[in-house]
Amino acid sequence: GAGVSQSPSNKVTEKGKDVELRCDPISGHTALYWYRQSLGQGLEFLIYFQGNSAPDKSGLPSDRFSAERTGGSVSTLTIQRTQQEDSAVYLCASSLDGRAYGYTFGSGTRLTVV
Amino acid sequence: GNSVTQMEGPVTLSEEAFLTINCTYTATGYPSLFWYVQYPGEGLQLLLKATKADDKGSNKGFEATYRKETTSFHLEKGSVQVSDSAVYFCALSDTGFQKLVFGTGTRLLVSP
């Protein structure tokens, strides 16, 4: 597609439920990143995919968080047993070569855990 | 590890004033440097970038020069507009897995 697409744009869930967030990167972009932006906080790196593999998962905050990418395209970030501190905007970005061309971000999914 | 430090905000200016937002970095190797902007209610947009020392990135009247000797990438604009009100993030792309490392962001408020 023309840009990075994320869905849903907003998600309200009850504490303890599982949620899935989807990212559809720009066609042909091999690298995909997930970030989290909490209120009053900066941008926190979560995980990086190159193709379907994730060579850097160092930012995932706990084992409740997991992500996968299939077909070198769509990625899903799953949060199990959500907690209130998981409330944030989850951002996805893709790139062909980040150092040379930069990264294109989606509009994000605003997750609210009540 | 790699890190980015930005000046604290908010920065409050009148229209047509000169803008500087300071950014310094710590990195191994030779990272690329970026400024991203986030307008109210919108996602992050790439504003400008520089991939090597002494490069100047520019866009929409904004400029930043990659200074290796001072490890800085300060954002400047000669005459700000109300529409420039946003949060500005300085970032670097490390040389390993190329993930972006962000500063904490600086909010700019421009009044008419």
Coordinates of C-alpha atoms in Angstrom, one line a residue:
Chain A
G1 CA 0.0 0.0 0.0
A2 CA 0.9 3.6 -0.1
G3 CA 1.6 3.9 3.6
V4 CA 1.9 1.8 6.8
S5 CA -1.5 0.7 7.9
Q6 CA -2.4 -0.2 11.4
S7 CA -5.6 -1.6 12.8
P8 CA -7.5 -1.1 14.9
S9 CA -6.9 2.6 15.3
N10 CA -8.4 2.4 18.8
K11 CA -8.9 -0.5 21.1
V12 CA -10.5 -0.5 24.6
T13 CA -10.1 -3.8 26.4
E14 CA -10.7 -5.1 29.9
K15 CA -7.8 -6.0 32.1
G16 CA -6.8 -9.6 31.7
K17 CA -8.0 -9.9 28.1
D18 CA -5.7 -10.7 25.2
V19 CA -5.4 -8.2 22.3
E20 CA -4.0 -8.4 18.8
L21 CA -2.6 -5.4 17.0
R22 CA -2.0 -5.5 13.2
C23 CA 0.5 -3.7 11.0
D24 CA 0.5 -3.8 7.2
P25 CA 3.8 -2.3 6.1
I26 CA 4.7 -0.6 2.8
S27 CA 4.9 -3.2 0.0
G28 CA 8.5 -4.3 -0.4
H29 CA 9.8 -3.0 2.9
T30 CA 11.8 -5.8 4.4
A31 CA 12.3 -4.2 7.8
L32 CA 9.5 -3.7 10.3
Y33 CA 9.6 -2.2 13.8
W34 CA 7.2 -1.9 16.7
Y35 CA 7.3 0.9 19.2
R36 CA 5.3 2.0 22.1
Q37 CA 4.5 5.6 23.0
S38 CA 3.0 6.1 26.5
L39 CA 1.5 9.3 27.8
G40 CA 4.3 11.6 28.9
Q41 CA 6.9 9.1 27.8
G42 CA 9.1 8.9 24.8
L43 CA 9.1 6.2 22.1
E44 CA 10.1 2.8 23.4
F45 CA 11.4 0.2 21.0
L46 CA 9.7 -3.2 21.2
I47 CA 10.8 -5.5 18.4
Y48 CA 12.4 -5.5 15.0
F49 CA 11.8 -7.8 12.1
Q50 CA 13.9 -8.4 9.0
G51 CA 11.8 -10.5 6.7
N52 CA 9.9 -13.0 8.9
S53 CA 12.7 -13.3 11.5
A54 CA 13.1 -11.1 14.6
P55 CA 16.8 -10.6 15.3
D56 CA 16.1 -8.0 18.0
K57 CA 13.3 -8.6 20.6
S58 CA 15.1 -6.8 23.3
G59 CA 12.4 -4.2 23.9
L60 CA 9.5 -6.5 24.6
P61 CA 8.6 -5.6 28.2
S62 CA 7.5 -9.0 29.4
D63 CA 6.6 -12.5 28.2
R64 CA 3.0 -11.4 27.8
F65 CA 4.1 -9.6 24.7
S66 CA 4.8 -11.5 21.5
A67 CA 4.9 -10.6 17.8
E68 CA 5.1 -12.4 14.5
R69 CA 5.4 -11.6 10.9
T70 CA 4.3 -13.7 8.0
G71 CA 5.1 -13.6 4.3
G72 CA 7.6 -10.8 4.9
S73 CA 4.6 -8.5 5.1
V74 CA 1.9 -8.3 7.8
S75 CA 2.9 -8.3 11.5
T76 CA 0.8 -8.9 14.5
L77 CA 1.7 -7.8 18.0
T78 CA -0.1 -9.8 20.7
I79 CA -0.5 -8.8 24.3
Q80 CA -1.8 -11.5 26.7
R81 CA -3.5 -10.8 30.0
T82 CA -3.4 -7.1 29.5
Q83 CA -2.6 -4.8 32.4
Q84 CA -3.4 -1.1 32.8
E85 CA 0.2 -0.2 32.3
D86 CA 0.0 -1.6 28.8
S87 CA -2.2 1.4 27.9
A88 CA -0.3 3.3 25.2
V89 CA -0.1 4.1 21.5
Y90 CA 1.5 1.2 19.6
L91 CA 3.3 2.3 16.5
C92 CA 4.6 0.3 13.6
A93 CA 7.2 1.5 11.1
S94 CA 8.7 -0.1 8.0
S95 CA 11.7 0.6 5.9
L96 CA 13.7 -0.6 2.9
D97 CA 17.0 0.7 4.3
G98 CA 16.5 2.7 7.5
R99 CA 19.8 4.4 7.5
A100 CA 19.6 5.6 4.0
Y101 CA 15.9 6.4 3.5
G102 CA 14.4 6.6 7.0
Y103 CA 11.4 4.9 8.4
T104 CA 7.7 5.3 7.6
F105 CA 5.4 5.1 10.6
G106 CA 1.8 4.2 10.7
S107 CA -0.8 6.2 12.6
G108 CA -0.7 3.8 15.5
T109 CA -3.2 1.8 17.6
R110 CA -4.3 3.5 20.8
L111 CA -4.8 0.8 23.4
T112 CA -6.7 1.5 26.6
V113 CA -6.9 -1.1 29.3
V114 CA -9.8 -0.6 31.7
Chain B
G1 CA 24.6 2.0 24.5
N2 CA 23.3 4.5 22.0
S3 CA 21.2 7.4 23.2
V4 CA 19.8 10.7 22.2
T5 CA 19.3 13.8 24.5
Q6 CA 17.0 16.6 23.6
M7 CA 16.3 19.9 25.3
E8 CA 13.3 19.9 27.6
G9 CA 10.1 21.6 26.4
P10 CA 7.9 23.2 25.9
V11 CA 9.5 25.7 23.7
T12 CA 7.2 28.7 23.4
L13 CA 7.8 31.2 20.6
S14 CA 5.9 34.0 18.8
E15 CA 5.3 33.6 15.1
E16 CA 8.3 34.5 12.9
A17 CA 10.8 33.9 15.7
F18 CA 14.0 31.9 15.2
L19 CA 13.9 28.3 16.5
T20 CA 16.6 26.1 17.8
I21 CA 16.0 22.7 19.4
N22 CA 19.1 21.1 20.7
C23 CA 19.9 17.4 20.2
T24 CA 23.1 15.5 21.1
Y25 CA 23.8 11.9 20.8
T26 CA 26.0 9.1 22.0
A27 CA 26.7 6.3 19.6
T28 CA 29.2 3.7 18.5
G29 CA 30.1 3.7 14.8
Y30 CA 28.5 6.2 12.4
P31 CA 24.8 6.4 12.9
S32 CA 22.3 8.2 10.6
L33 CA 20.4 11.0 12.3
F34 CA 16.8 12.0 12.0
W35 CA 14.2 14.6 13.1
Y36 CA 10.6 13.4 13.3
V37 CA 7.6 15.6 13.9
Q38 CA 4.3 14.7 15.4
Y39 CA 1.5 17.1 14.9
P40 CA -1.5 17.0 17.3
G41 CA -3.5 13.9 16.8
E42 CA -1.3 12.6 14.1
G43 CA 1.4 10.0 13.6
L44 CA 5.2 10.5 13.3
Q45 CA 6.4 12.0 10.1
L46 CA 10.0 12.2 9.0
L47 CA 11.1 15.8 8.8
L48 CA 14.7 15.5 7.7
K49 CA 17.7 13.3 7.9
A50 CA 21.5 13.2 7.5
T51 CA 23.5 10.0 6.9
K52 CA 27.1 11.2 7.5
A53 CA 29.2 13.8 9.2
D54 CA 28.8 17.4 7.9
D55 CA 25.6 16.5 5.9
K56 CA 22.8 19.0 6.2
G57 CA 19.2 17.8 6.2
S58 CA 16.5 20.3 5.3
N59 CA 12.8 20.3 4.7
K60 CA 9.9 22.8 5.0
G61 CA 12.4 25.5 6.1
F62 CA 13.9 23.4 8.9
E63 CA 17.6 22.5 8.8
A64 CA 19.9 20.4 10.9
T65 CA 23.6 19.6 10.4
Y66 CA 25.3 16.4 11.5
R67 CA 28.2 17.5 13.6
K68 CA 30.4 14.6 14.6
E69 CA 32.9 16.7 16.5
T70 CA 30.2 17.9 18.9
T71 CA 27.9 14.8 18.5
S72 CA 25.0 17.1 17.8
F73 CA 22.1 17.5 15.3
H74 CA 20.4 20.7 16.3
L75 CA 17.1 21.6 14.6
E76 CA 16.7 25.2 13.3
K77 CA 14.2 27.3 11.5
G78 CA 14.6 30.9 10.7
S79 CA 10.9 31.9 11.0
V80 CA 8.4 29.7 12.7
Q81 CA 4.7 29.6 12.0
V82 CA 1.7 28.7 14.1
S83 CA 1.3 25.5 12.0
D84 CA 4.8 24.4 13.2
S85 CA 3.3 23.7 16.7
A86 CA 4.1 20.0 17.3
V87 CA 6.3 17.6 19.1
Y88 CA 9.8 17.2 17.6
F89 CA 11.8 14.0 18.1
C90 CA 15.5 13.6 17.4
A91 CA 16.6 10.1 16.6
L92 CA 19.5 8.0 15.5
S93 CA 19.7 4.8 13.6
D94 CA 22.2 2.5 15.0
T95 CA 24.6 0.6 12.8
G96 CA 23.5 -2.9 14.0
F97 CA 19.9 -3.7 13.4
Q98 CA 19.2 -0.2 12.5
K99 CA 16.5 0.4 15.0
L100 CA 15.7 4.0 15.8
V101 CA 16.7 5.3 19.2
F102 CA 14.6 8.4 20.0
G103 CA 15.0 11.4 22.3
T104 CA 12.1 12.2 24.6
G105 CA 10.7 14.8 22.3
T106 CA 10.4 18.6 22.5
R107 CA 7.0 20.3 22.3
L108 CA 7.0 23.5 20.3
L109 CA 4.2 26.0 20.8
V110 CA 4.0 29.0 18.4
S111 CA 1.6 31.8 19.1
P112 CA 0.3 34.3 16.6

